[in-house]
Amino acid sequence: MMLANYVPIYVMLQLDIITIDNVLKDKAELEKQLKQLHGAGVDGVMCDVWWGIVESKGPKEYDWSAYKALFQLVQDCKLKMQVVMSFHQCGGNVGDVVNIPIPQWVREVGETDPDIFYTNRAGNRNFEYLTIGVDNLPLFDGRTAIELYRDYMTSFRENIAELLEAGLFTDIEVGLGPAGELRYPSYPETQGWAFPGIGEFQCYDKYLKADFEEAATNAGHPEWGLPDDAGEYNDNPDATGFFGSKGYLSEKGKFFLTWYSNKLITHGDQILDEANKAFLGCKVKLAIKISGIHWWYKDDSHAAELTAGYYNLNDRDGYRPIARMLSRHYGAFNFTCLEMRDSEQDAAAKSAPQELVQQKVFSGVKREEVYMAGENALERYDRTAYNQILLNVRPNGVNRNGPPELKMEALTYLRLGGELLKKKNFRIFKTLVKKLHADQAYTPDPSKYSTLVPLERSKPEIPIEELLKASEMLQPFPFDDQTDMSVGGATNDFIDSFLNMIPFF
């Protein structure tokens, strides 16, 4: 009965565990670390499978050798895996410590046609991920962007078939944008963005501009153009006409935001349909990642969410339509910032990570009967963060007589490394693992606490009009004030300070 409360934990591997030269990095040290994780009761690990590494030599020249070696090592260490089909660049986002660009032969197309990349109003290109404006254009040696992603996932399925059949993988997360998230690259550090800037709309490449012009003309407003008063990366909402003067509430503003967010949903839907075909019949869940944009959440405009493509307002749910789209693919909705508390944020940023996770996202996703999963956005090793995570993964606590009312399917933990494995940090982390497992023993068979069945073919496409009906704002589910599976507090920290001085603890 208690196993129904069990939340598995997957620890993210280092971003460059496979080097830019397609080599498994320091295998002996990694093996040692993986065994430590297994000894702590960790269920599995997660890693990015970089497009820029595997298909770096040329179109359809895939080299999976280093990843095969990594996957085999993880299996030998008796851990499970989540893998990310990473079609984005590593470098330029919070926490990126290495640089892994998308394939050179793809970037070369951009040398003659720079509009294959997302572009802001000033004309600055973002090289992290191809613009969704080229999703269905055969600009890459006769293939569309969607076909590039399709062929990559198909090659993974064909070359990693033995380990897929052996049950090593539980989740295939499909990268859908910068940082692997379904969003626009609205807040790039490489272009000077700094928290808590509102970011900028990223739809000024010629392909998305033409798409908008066609949509506006078809709507009877050929005179409408893309926003020219939405500010710059580090503005606050009040400094702009679009947000501060309520341009986003005008007929033109609503039309633009609907178009902008719908393009994102359609992009995700198309790639997930290809992912479903690639992994049809495999005992895995497909998953997508949604960014936890918590700054300016308490501002009426929700400006930072809007520039990222999440059309979320006080009276409009911007996340439930995404979940409804995901439901047809039997997918999981992976959301970030589980560790954050409102009280830890700068009041000037009008941040509300707790409300975002608890009230808006979790409630909306669950109403669409979609699996919910989550991860921490920043590296944290303290009890305060862990207790917040535990509250978010089981918002109403454990149920000793069966499944809890609300529960996330899994937690992905950021990240494996020397800091986590320090004596004090790892001791607290092991308590987190135990509490995620609801004080139950480590259970190596996911079928004991989760549903893993062969992936069925996606259901029929849901018309956009039906998806948008899910934007109706509903009352959030009630959440407890604190977790019933705490890892402790200040007293435990005081005890830790003494234990840390004892060599054998």
Coordinates of C-alpha atoms in Angstrom, one line a residue:
M1 CA 0.0 0.0 0.0
M2 CA 2.7 2.5 1.0
L3 CA 4.6 1.9 -2.3
A4 CA 1.9 3.8 -4.0
N5 CA 3.5 6.9 -2.4
Y6 CA 7.0 6.1 -3.6
V7 CA 8.5 8.9 -5.8
P8 CA 11.6 7.7 -7.6
I9 CA 14.6 10.1 -7.9
Y10 CA 16.9 10.4 -10.9
V11 CA 20.1 12.4 -10.5
M12 CA 21.3 14.5 -13.5
L13 CA 24.7 13.5 -14.8
Q14 CA 27.3 16.2 -15.6
L15 CA 26.6 18.1 -18.8
D16 CA 29.8 17.0 -20.4
I17 CA 29.9 13.4 -19.2
I18 CA 30.2 12.8 -23.0
T19 CA 32.8 15.2 -24.2
I20 CA 32.5 17.4 -27.3
D21 CA 34.8 14.9 -28.9
N22 CA 32.3 12.1 -28.2
V23 CA 34.3 10.3 -25.5
L24 CA 33.0 9.1 -22.1
K25 CA 34.6 11.3 -19.5
D26 CA 36.6 9.6 -16.7
K27 CA 34.8 6.3 -16.7
A28 CA 36.4 5.0 -13.5
E29 CA 35.4 8.1 -11.5
L30 CA 31.9 8.0 -12.8
E31 CA 31.5 4.3 -11.9
K32 CA 32.6 5.2 -8.4
Q33 CA 30.0 8.0 -8.2
L34 CA 27.2 5.8 -9.7
K35 CA 27.9 3.1 -7.1
Q36 CA 27.6 5.8 -4.4
L37 CA 24.2 6.8 -5.8
H38 CA 23.0 3.2 -5.9
G39 CA 24.2 2.7 -2.3
A40 CA 22.1 5.7 -1.3
G41 CA 19.0 4.2 -2.8
V42 CA 18.8 6.4 -5.8
D43 CA 16.6 5.0 -8.5
G44 CA 18.4 6.2 -11.6
V45 CA 20.3 9.0 -13.5
M46 CA 19.4 11.4 -16.2
C47 CA 21.6 12.6 -19.1
D48 CA 21.4 14.8 -22.1
V49 CA 22.0 13.0 -25.5
W50 CA 23.5 15.9 -27.4
W51 CA 22.5 16.2 -31.1
G52 CA 25.6 18.4 -31.5
I53 CA 27.8 15.4 -30.5
V54 CA 26.1 12.4 -32.0
E55 CA 25.4 13.9 -35.5
S56 CA 28.4 16.2 -35.6
K57 CA 30.2 14.7 -38.6
G58 CA 27.4 15.3 -41.2
P59 CA 23.8 14.6 -42.0
K60 CA 22.7 11.2 -40.8
E61 CA 26.2 10.3 -39.7
Y62 CA 25.3 9.2 -36.2
D63 CA 28.0 8.0 -33.7
W64 CA 26.4 6.5 -30.6
S65 CA 29.5 4.7 -29.3
A66 CA 30.3 6.9 -26.3
Y67 CA 26.6 6.9 -25.2
K68 CA 26.4 3.2 -25.6
A69 CA 29.4 2.9 -23.2
L70 CA 27.7 5.2 -20.7
F71 CA 24.4 3.4 -20.9
Q72 CA 26.1 0.1 -20.3
L73 CA 27.9 1.4 -17.3
V74 CA 24.7 2.7 -15.8
Q75 CA 23.0 -0.6 -16.3
D76 CA 26.0 -2.4 -14.7
C77 CA 25.6 -0.1 -11.7
K78 CA 22.0 -1.3 -11.4
L79 CA 20.5 2.1 -12.0
K80 CA 17.7 3.2 -14.4
M81 CA 17.8 6.1 -16.8
Q82 CA 16.0 9.1 -18.1
V83 CA 17.5 10.4 -21.3
V84 CA 16.9 13.8 -23.1
M85 CA 16.9 14.1 -26.8
S86 CA 18.8 17.3 -26.7
F87 CA 18.4 19.3 -29.9
H88 CA 19.6 22.5 -28.3
Q89 CA 22.9 24.0 -27.6
C90 CA 24.6 23.7 -24.2
G91 CA 25.9 27.1 -23.2
G92 CA 24.2 30.4 -22.6
N93 CA 21.7 29.4 -20.0
V94 CA 21.8 29.4 -16.2
G95 CA 24.0 26.6 -14.9
D96 CA 25.6 25.9 -18.3
V97 CA 29.3 25.3 -17.6
V98 CA 30.3 23.8 -21.0
N99 CA 29.7 24.6 -24.6
I100 CA 28.2 22.1 -27.0
P101 CA 26.7 23.8 -30.1
I102 CA 24.2 22.2 -32.4
P103 CA 25.8 20.4 -35.4
Q104 CA 28.2 22.4 -37.5
W105 CA 26.6 21.4 -40.8
V106 CA 23.3 22.8 -39.4
R107 CA 24.9 26.1 -38.4
E108 CA 26.5 26.4 -41.8
V109 CA 22.9 26.6 -43.3
G110 CA 22.6 29.6 -41.0
E111 CA 25.6 31.3 -42.5
T112 CA 23.6 32.0 -45.7
D113 CA 20.2 32.0 -44.1
P114 CA 20.5 33.4 -40.5
D115 CA 16.7 33.4 -40.2
I116 CA 16.8 29.7 -39.3
F117 CA 17.5 31.0 -35.8
Y118 CA 15.3 32.8 -33.3
T119 CA 15.6 36.5 -33.7
N120 CA 14.6 39.4 -31.4
R121 CA 13.2 42.8 -32.5
A122 CA 16.7 44.3 -32.7
G123 CA 17.8 41.5 -35.1
N124 CA 20.0 39.6 -32.7
R125 CA 20.1 35.9 -33.6
N126 CA 20.0 33.1 -31.0
F127 CA 21.9 30.0 -32.0
E128 CA 20.7 27.7 -29.2
Y129 CA 17.9 26.1 -31.2
L130 CA 16.3 26.4 -34.6
T131 CA 13.3 28.7 -34.9
I132 CA 10.0 27.0 -35.1
G133 CA 9.4 29.0 -38.2
V134 CA 11.5 26.3 -40.1
D135 CA 9.8 23.3 -38.6
N136 CA 8.3 22.3 -41.9
L137 CA 10.7 23.8 -44.4
P138 CA 13.1 21.5 -46.3
L139 CA 16.2 23.8 -45.7
F140 CA 18.6 21.1 -44.4
D141 CA 19.8 19.0 -47.3
G142 CA 16.2 18.5 -48.3
R143 CA 15.0 17.8 -44.8
T144 CA 12.8 19.9 -42.5
A145 CA 13.7 20.6 -38.9
I146 CA 11.0 18.2 -37.8
E147 CA 12.6 15.5 -40.0
L148 CA 16.0 16.2 -38.5
Y149 CA 14.6 15.5 -35.0
R150 CA 12.6 12.5 -36.3
D151 CA 15.6 10.8 -37.9
Y152 CA 17.8 11.4 -34.8
M153 CA 15.2 9.7 -32.5
T154 CA 14.7 6.9 -35.0
S155 CA 18.5 6.3 -35.0
F156 CA 18.5 6.2 -31.2
R157 CA 15.8 3.6 -31.2
E158 CA 17.6 1.4 -33.8
N159 CA 21.0 1.7 -32.2
I160 CA 20.1 1.4 -28.6
A161 CA 17.4 -1.2 -29.1
E162 CA 19.0 -3.9 -26.9
L163 CA 19.1 -1.6 -23.8
L164 CA 15.6 -0.3 -24.5
E165 CA 14.3 -3.8 -24.6
A166 CA 16.3 -4.6 -21.4
G167 CA 14.3 -1.9 -19.5
L168 CA 17.2 0.4 -18.7
F169 CA 15.2 3.5 -19.7
T170 CA 12.0 4.7 -18.0
D171 CA 11.6 8.1 -19.7
I172 CA 12.5 9.7 -23.0
E173 CA 12.4 13.5 -22.6
V174 CA 12.0 15.2 -25.9
G175 CA 13.9 18.5 -26.2
L176 CA 11.6 21.2 -27.7
G177 CA 13.6 24.4 -27.3
P178 CA 16.4 26.2 -25.5
A179 CA 17.6 24.3 -22.4
G180 CA 15.5 21.4 -23.7
E181 CA 12.3 23.3 -22.7
L182 CA 9.2 24.0 -24.6
R183 CA 9.6 27.8 -24.8
Y184 CA 11.1 30.6 -26.8
P185 CA 14.7 31.7 -25.9
S186 CA 13.4 34.9 -24.3
Y187 CA 15.9 35.3 -21.6
P188 CA 19.4 34.5 -23.0
E189 CA 22.4 35.4 -20.8
T190 CA 24.5 35.5 -24.0
Q191 CA 22.6 38.6 -25.1
G192 CA 22.8 40.3 -21.7
W193 CA 19.7 39.2 -20.0
A194 CA 19.9 39.2 -16.2
F195 CA 17.3 38.2 -13.6
P196 CA 14.6 39.5 -13.2
G197 CA 14.4 41.0 -16.7
I198 CA 11.1 40.4 -18.6
G199 CA 12.9 39.1 -21.6
E200 CA 12.0 39.7 -25.2
F201 CA 9.7 38.1 -27.8
Q202 CA 11.6 35.9 -30.3
C203 CA 9.6 35.9 -33.5
Y204 CA 11.3 38.4 -35.7
D205 CA 13.0 36.0 -38.1
K206 CA 11.6 36.2 -41.6
Y207 CA 9.8 32.9 -41.4
L208 CA 7.8 33.7 -38.2
K209 CA 7.2 37.3 -39.4
A210 CA 5.7 36.0 -42.6
D211 CA 3.6 33.5 -40.7
F212 CA 2.2 36.2 -38.4
E213 CA 1.5 38.5 -41.4
E214 CA -0.5 35.7 -43.0
A215 CA -2.4 35.0 -39.8
A216 CA -3.2 38.7 -39.3
T217 CA -4.4 39.1 -42.9
N218 CA -6.6 36.0 -42.6
A219 CA -8.1 37.5 -39.4
G220 CA -9.0 40.7 -41.3
H221 CA -6.2 42.8 -39.9
P222 CA -3.4 43.0 -42.5
E223 CA -2.3 46.3 -40.8
W224 CA -1.3 44.5 -37.6
G225 CA 2.4 43.9 -37.0
L226 CA 4.5 42.3 -34.4
P227 CA 4.9 44.2 -31.1
D228 CA 7.3 47.1 -31.2
D229 CA 6.8 48.4 -27.7
A230 CA 7.5 45.3 -25.5
G231 CA 10.8 46.6 -24.1
E232 CA 14.2 45.0 -23.9
Y233 CA 15.6 42.0 -22.0
N234 CA 16.2 43.7 -18.6
D235 CA 13.2 46.0 -18.5
N236 CA 10.4 45.6 -15.9
P237 CA 6.8 45.5 -17.2
D238 CA 5.9 49.0 -16.2
A239 CA 8.7 50.4 -18.5
T240 CA 7.0 49.1 -21.6
G241 CA 3.9 50.0 -23.6
F242 CA 2.9 46.4 -24.3
F243 CA 2.9 45.3 -20.6
G244 CA 2.8 48.5 -18.6
S245 CA 0.1 50.3 -20.7
K246 CA -1.9 47.0 -21.0
G247 CA -1.2 46.5 -24.7
Y248 CA -1.4 42.8 -24.0
L249 CA -5.1 43.2 -23.2
S250 CA -6.0 44.9 -26.5
E251 CA -7.6 43.0 -29.4
K252 CA -4.3 43.2 -31.2
G253 CA -2.3 42.1 -28.2
K254 CA -4.5 39.1 -27.5
F255 CA -4.3 38.1 -31.1
F256 CA -0.5 38.2 -31.1
L257 CA -0.2 36.3 -27.8
T258 CA -2.6 33.6 -29.0
W259 CA -0.6 33.2 -32.2
Y260 CA 2.7 33.2 -30.4
S261 CA 1.7 30.6 -27.8
N262 CA -0.2 28.4 -30.3
K263 CA 2.9 28.2 -32.5
L264 CA 4.8 26.7 -29.5
I265 CA 2.0 24.2 -28.7
T266 CA 1.9 23.1 -32.4
H267 CA 5.7 22.7 -32.4
G268 CA 5.6 20.5 -29.4
D269 CA 2.7 18.4 -30.8
Q270 CA 4.5 17.7 -34.1
I271 CA 7.8 16.6 -32.6
L272 CA 6.0 14.5 -29.9
D273 CA 4.1 12.8 -32.7
E274 CA 7.4 11.8 -34.3
A275 CA 8.8 10.7 -31.0
N276 CA 5.8 8.5 -30.4
K277 CA 6.3 6.8 -33.7
A278 CA 10.0 6.4 -33.0
F279 CA 9.5 4.8 -29.6
L280 CA 6.2 3.0 -30.3
G281 CA 6.0 -0.2 -28.4
C282 CA 8.9 0.6 -26.0
K283 CA 8.2 0.5 -22.3
V284 CA 9.0 4.2 -21.7
K285 CA 7.1 7.4 -21.0
L286 CA 7.6 10.4 -23.3
A287 CA 8.2 13.6 -21.4
I288 CA 8.6 17.3 -22.1
K289 CA 10.1 20.0 -19.9
I290 CA 8.4 23.3 -19.1
S291 CA 10.4 26.2 -17.6
G292 CA 9.4 27.5 -14.2
I293 CA 9.3 31.2 -15.0
H294 CA 8.4 32.5 -11.5
W295 CA 9.5 36.1 -11.8
W296 CA 6.8 38.7 -12.5
Y297 CA 4.2 36.0 -11.7
K298 CA 2.5 38.4 -9.2
D299 CA 2.4 41.2 -11.8
D300 CA -0.9 41.4 -13.7
S301 CA 1.0 41.1 -17.0
H302 CA 3.0 37.9 -16.2
A303 CA 5.4 39.5 -18.7
A304 CA 8.3 37.0 -18.3
E305 CA 6.0 34.1 -19.0
L306 CA 4.4 35.8 -22.0
T307 CA 7.7 36.5 -23.7
A308 CA 8.7 32.8 -23.2
G309 CA 5.5 31.7 -25.0
Y310 CA 3.4 30.8 -21.9
Y311 CA 0.1 32.8 -22.4
N312 CA -0.6 32.8 -18.7
L313 CA -2.6 35.5 -16.9
N314 CA -4.6 35.8 -13.7
D315 CA -7.7 34.8 -15.6
R316 CA -6.2 32.6 -18.2
D317 CA -4.3 29.3 -17.7
G318 CA -1.3 29.1 -20.0
Y319 CA -0.2 25.6 -19.0
R320 CA -3.3 23.5 -19.2
P321 CA -3.5 23.7 -23.0
I322 CA 0.0 22.4 -23.2
A323 CA -0.9 19.5 -20.9
R324 CA -4.0 18.8 -23.0
M325 CA -1.8 18.5 -26.1
L326 CA 0.5 16.3 -24.2
S327 CA -2.3 14.0 -23.1
R328 CA -2.7 12.6 -26.6
H329 CA 0.9 11.3 -26.5
Y330 CA 0.7 9.6 -23.1
G331 CA 3.4 12.0 -22.0
A332 CA 4.7 13.4 -18.7
F333 CA 4.9 17.1 -17.9
N334 CA 8.2 17.9 -16.2
F335 CA 8.3 21.3 -14.4
T336 CA 11.2 23.1 -12.8
C337 CA 11.8 25.2 -9.6
L338 CA 10.4 22.7 -7.1
E339 CA 12.9 23.8 -4.5
M340 CA 12.0 27.5 -4.5
R341 CA 10.0 29.4 -1.8
D342 CA 8.4 32.8 -2.3
S343 CA 10.1 34.1 0.8
E344 CA 13.5 33.5 -0.7
Q345 CA 12.9 35.7 -3.7
D346 CA 13.5 39.4 -4.3
A347 CA 10.2 41.2 -3.6
A348 CA 10.9 43.6 -6.5
A349 CA 10.8 40.7 -9.0
K350 CA 7.2 39.9 -7.9
S351 CA 8.2 36.2 -7.9
A352 CA 5.9 33.4 -6.8
P353 CA 7.4 30.0 -7.4
Q354 CA 5.2 28.3 -4.9
E355 CA 2.0 29.6 -6.4
L356 CA 3.3 28.8 -9.9
V357 CA 4.1 25.2 -9.1
Q358 CA 1.2 24.4 -6.7
Q359 CA -1.7 26.4 -7.9
K360 CA -1.3 26.9 -11.6
V361 CA 0.8 24.1 -13.0
F362 CA 0.2 21.1 -10.8
S363 CA -3.6 21.6 -10.6
G364 CA -3.9 22.2 -14.3
V365 CA -1.8 19.3 -15.4
K366 CA -3.6 16.9 -13.1
R367 CA -7.0 18.0 -14.4
E368 CA -5.9 16.9 -17.9
E369 CA -4.9 13.5 -16.5
V370 CA -1.3 13.9 -17.5
Y371 CA 1.7 12.5 -15.5
M372 CA 3.4 15.3 -13.5
A373 CA 7.1 15.2 -12.8
G374 CA 9.5 17.9 -11.6
E375 CA 13.1 19.0 -10.9
N376 CA 15.0 21.7 -9.0
A377 CA 16.0 24.6 -11.1
L378 CA 19.2 25.5 -9.1
E379 CA 21.7 23.4 -7.2
R380 CA 20.6 23.2 -3.6
Y381 CA 21.8 20.9 -0.8
D382 CA 20.0 22.3 2.2
R383 CA 17.0 21.0 4.2
T384 CA 14.8 24.0 3.4
A385 CA 15.0 23.3 -0.3
Y386 CA 14.5 19.5 0.2
N387 CA 11.4 20.0 2.4
Q388 CA 9.9 22.3 -0.3
I389 CA 10.6 19.6 -2.9
L390 CA 9.0 17.0 -0.8
L391 CA 5.9 19.2 -0.3
N392 CA 5.6 19.7 -4.1
V393 CA 6.0 16.1 -5.0
R394 CA 3.2 15.0 -2.6
P395 CA 1.1 18.2 -1.9
N396 CA -1.3 16.4 0.5
G397 CA 1.1 14.0 2.0
V398 CA 1.3 10.3 2.0
N399 CA -1.7 8.0 2.1
R400 CA -1.0 4.9 4.2
N401 CA -3.9 3.0 2.6
G402 CA -3.1 3.5 -1.1
P403 CA -2.2 6.1 -3.7
P404 CA -2.1 9.7 -2.4
E405 CA -4.5 12.2 -3.8
L406 CA -1.7 14.1 -5.6
K407 CA 1.8 12.8 -6.4
M408 CA 4.5 13.5 -9.0
E409 CA 5.7 10.5 -10.9
A410 CA 9.4 11.3 -10.4
L411 CA 11.9 13.9 -9.3
T412 CA 15.0 14.7 -11.4
Y413 CA 17.7 16.1 -9.1
L414 CA 20.2 18.7 -10.2
R415 CA 23.1 17.5 -10.2
L416 CA 25.8 14.8 -9.7
G417 CA 29.2 16.2 -8.8
G418 CA 31.7 16.8 -6.0
E419 CA 29.5 19.3 -4.1
L420 CA 26.7 16.7 -3.8
L421 CA 29.1 14.0 -2.6
K422 CA 30.6 16.1 0.2
K423 CA 30.1 14.3 3.5
K424 CA 27.5 16.6 5.0
N425 CA 25.6 17.2 1.7
F426 CA 25.4 13.6 0.8
R427 CA 24.2 12.6 4.3
I428 CA 21.3 15.0 4.0
F429 CA 20.7 13.9 0.4
K430 CA 20.3 10.3 1.5
T431 CA 17.5 11.4 3.9
L432 CA 15.8 13.2 0.9
V433 CA 15.9 9.9 -1.0
K434 CA 14.4 8.0 1.9
K435 CA 11.6 10.6 2.3
L436 CA 10.9 10.6 -1.5
H437 CA 10.5 6.9 -1.1
A438 CA 8.0 7.5 1.7
D439 CA 10.3 5.7 4.1
Q440 CA 10.0 2.6 2.0
A441 CA 13.0 0.4 1.0
Y442 CA 14.6 1.1 -2.3
T443 CA 12.6 -0.7 -5.0
P444 CA 14.5 -1.5 -8.2
D445 CA 11.4 -2.5 -10.2
P446 CA 9.4 0.5 -11.4
S447 CA 6.4 -1.6 -12.0
K448 CA 5.9 -1.9 -8.3
Y449 CA 5.1 1.8 -7.9
S450 CA 4.4 3.1 -11.4
T451 CA 2.8 2.2 -14.7
L452 CA 5.2 1.4 -17.4
V453 CA 3.5 -0.2 -20.4
P454 CA 4.5 -0.4 -24.1
L455 CA 4.0 3.0 -25.6
E456 CA 0.8 3.1 -27.7
R457 CA 0.3 5.2 -30.8
S458 CA -0.7 8.8 -30.1
K459 CA -4.4 9.6 -30.1
P460 CA -5.8 11.7 -32.9
E461 CA -4.7 15.3 -33.1
I462 CA -6.7 17.6 -31.0
P463 CA -7.9 20.8 -32.8
I464 CA -6.4 24.0 -31.5
E465 CA -9.8 25.2 -30.5
E466 CA -10.3 22.3 -28.2
L467 CA -6.8 22.8 -26.7
L468 CA -7.6 26.4 -26.0
K469 CA -10.7 25.5 -24.0
A470 CA -8.3 24.3 -21.4
S471 CA -7.2 27.9 -20.9
E472 CA -10.2 28.5 -18.6
M473 CA -9.0 29.3 -15.1
L474 CA -10.2 26.8 -12.5
Q475 CA -9.8 26.8 -8.7
P476 CA -6.4 25.2 -7.7
F477 CA -6.3 22.0 -5.7
P478 CA -5.6 22.6 -1.9
F479 CA -2.1 22.1 -0.8
D480 CA -0.7 21.4 2.7
D481 CA 1.4 24.1 4.4
Q482 CA 4.3 21.7 4.9
T483 CA 5.4 18.2 4.0
D484 CA 4.7 15.2 6.3
M485 CA 8.0 13.6 5.2
S486 CA 10.4 16.3 6.4
V487 CA 14.2 15.8 6.3
G488 CA 14.4 17.9 9.4
G489 CA 15.2 21.5 10.2
A490 CA 17.5 23.8 12.2
T491 CA 18.0 21.2 15.0
N492 CA 19.2 18.7 12.5
D493 CA 21.5 21.3 10.9
F494 CA 23.0 21.9 14.4
I495 CA 23.6 18.2 14.9
D496 CA 25.1 18.0 11.4
S497 CA 27.8 20.6 12.3
F498 CA 29.0 18.2 15.0
L499 CA 28.7 15.0 12.9
N500 CA 30.7 16.6 10.2
M501 CA 33.7 16.8 12.5
I502 CA 33.6 13.0 13.1
P503 CA 35.6 11.2 10.4
F504 CA 33.5 8.0 10.3
F505 CA 30.1 9.9 9.9

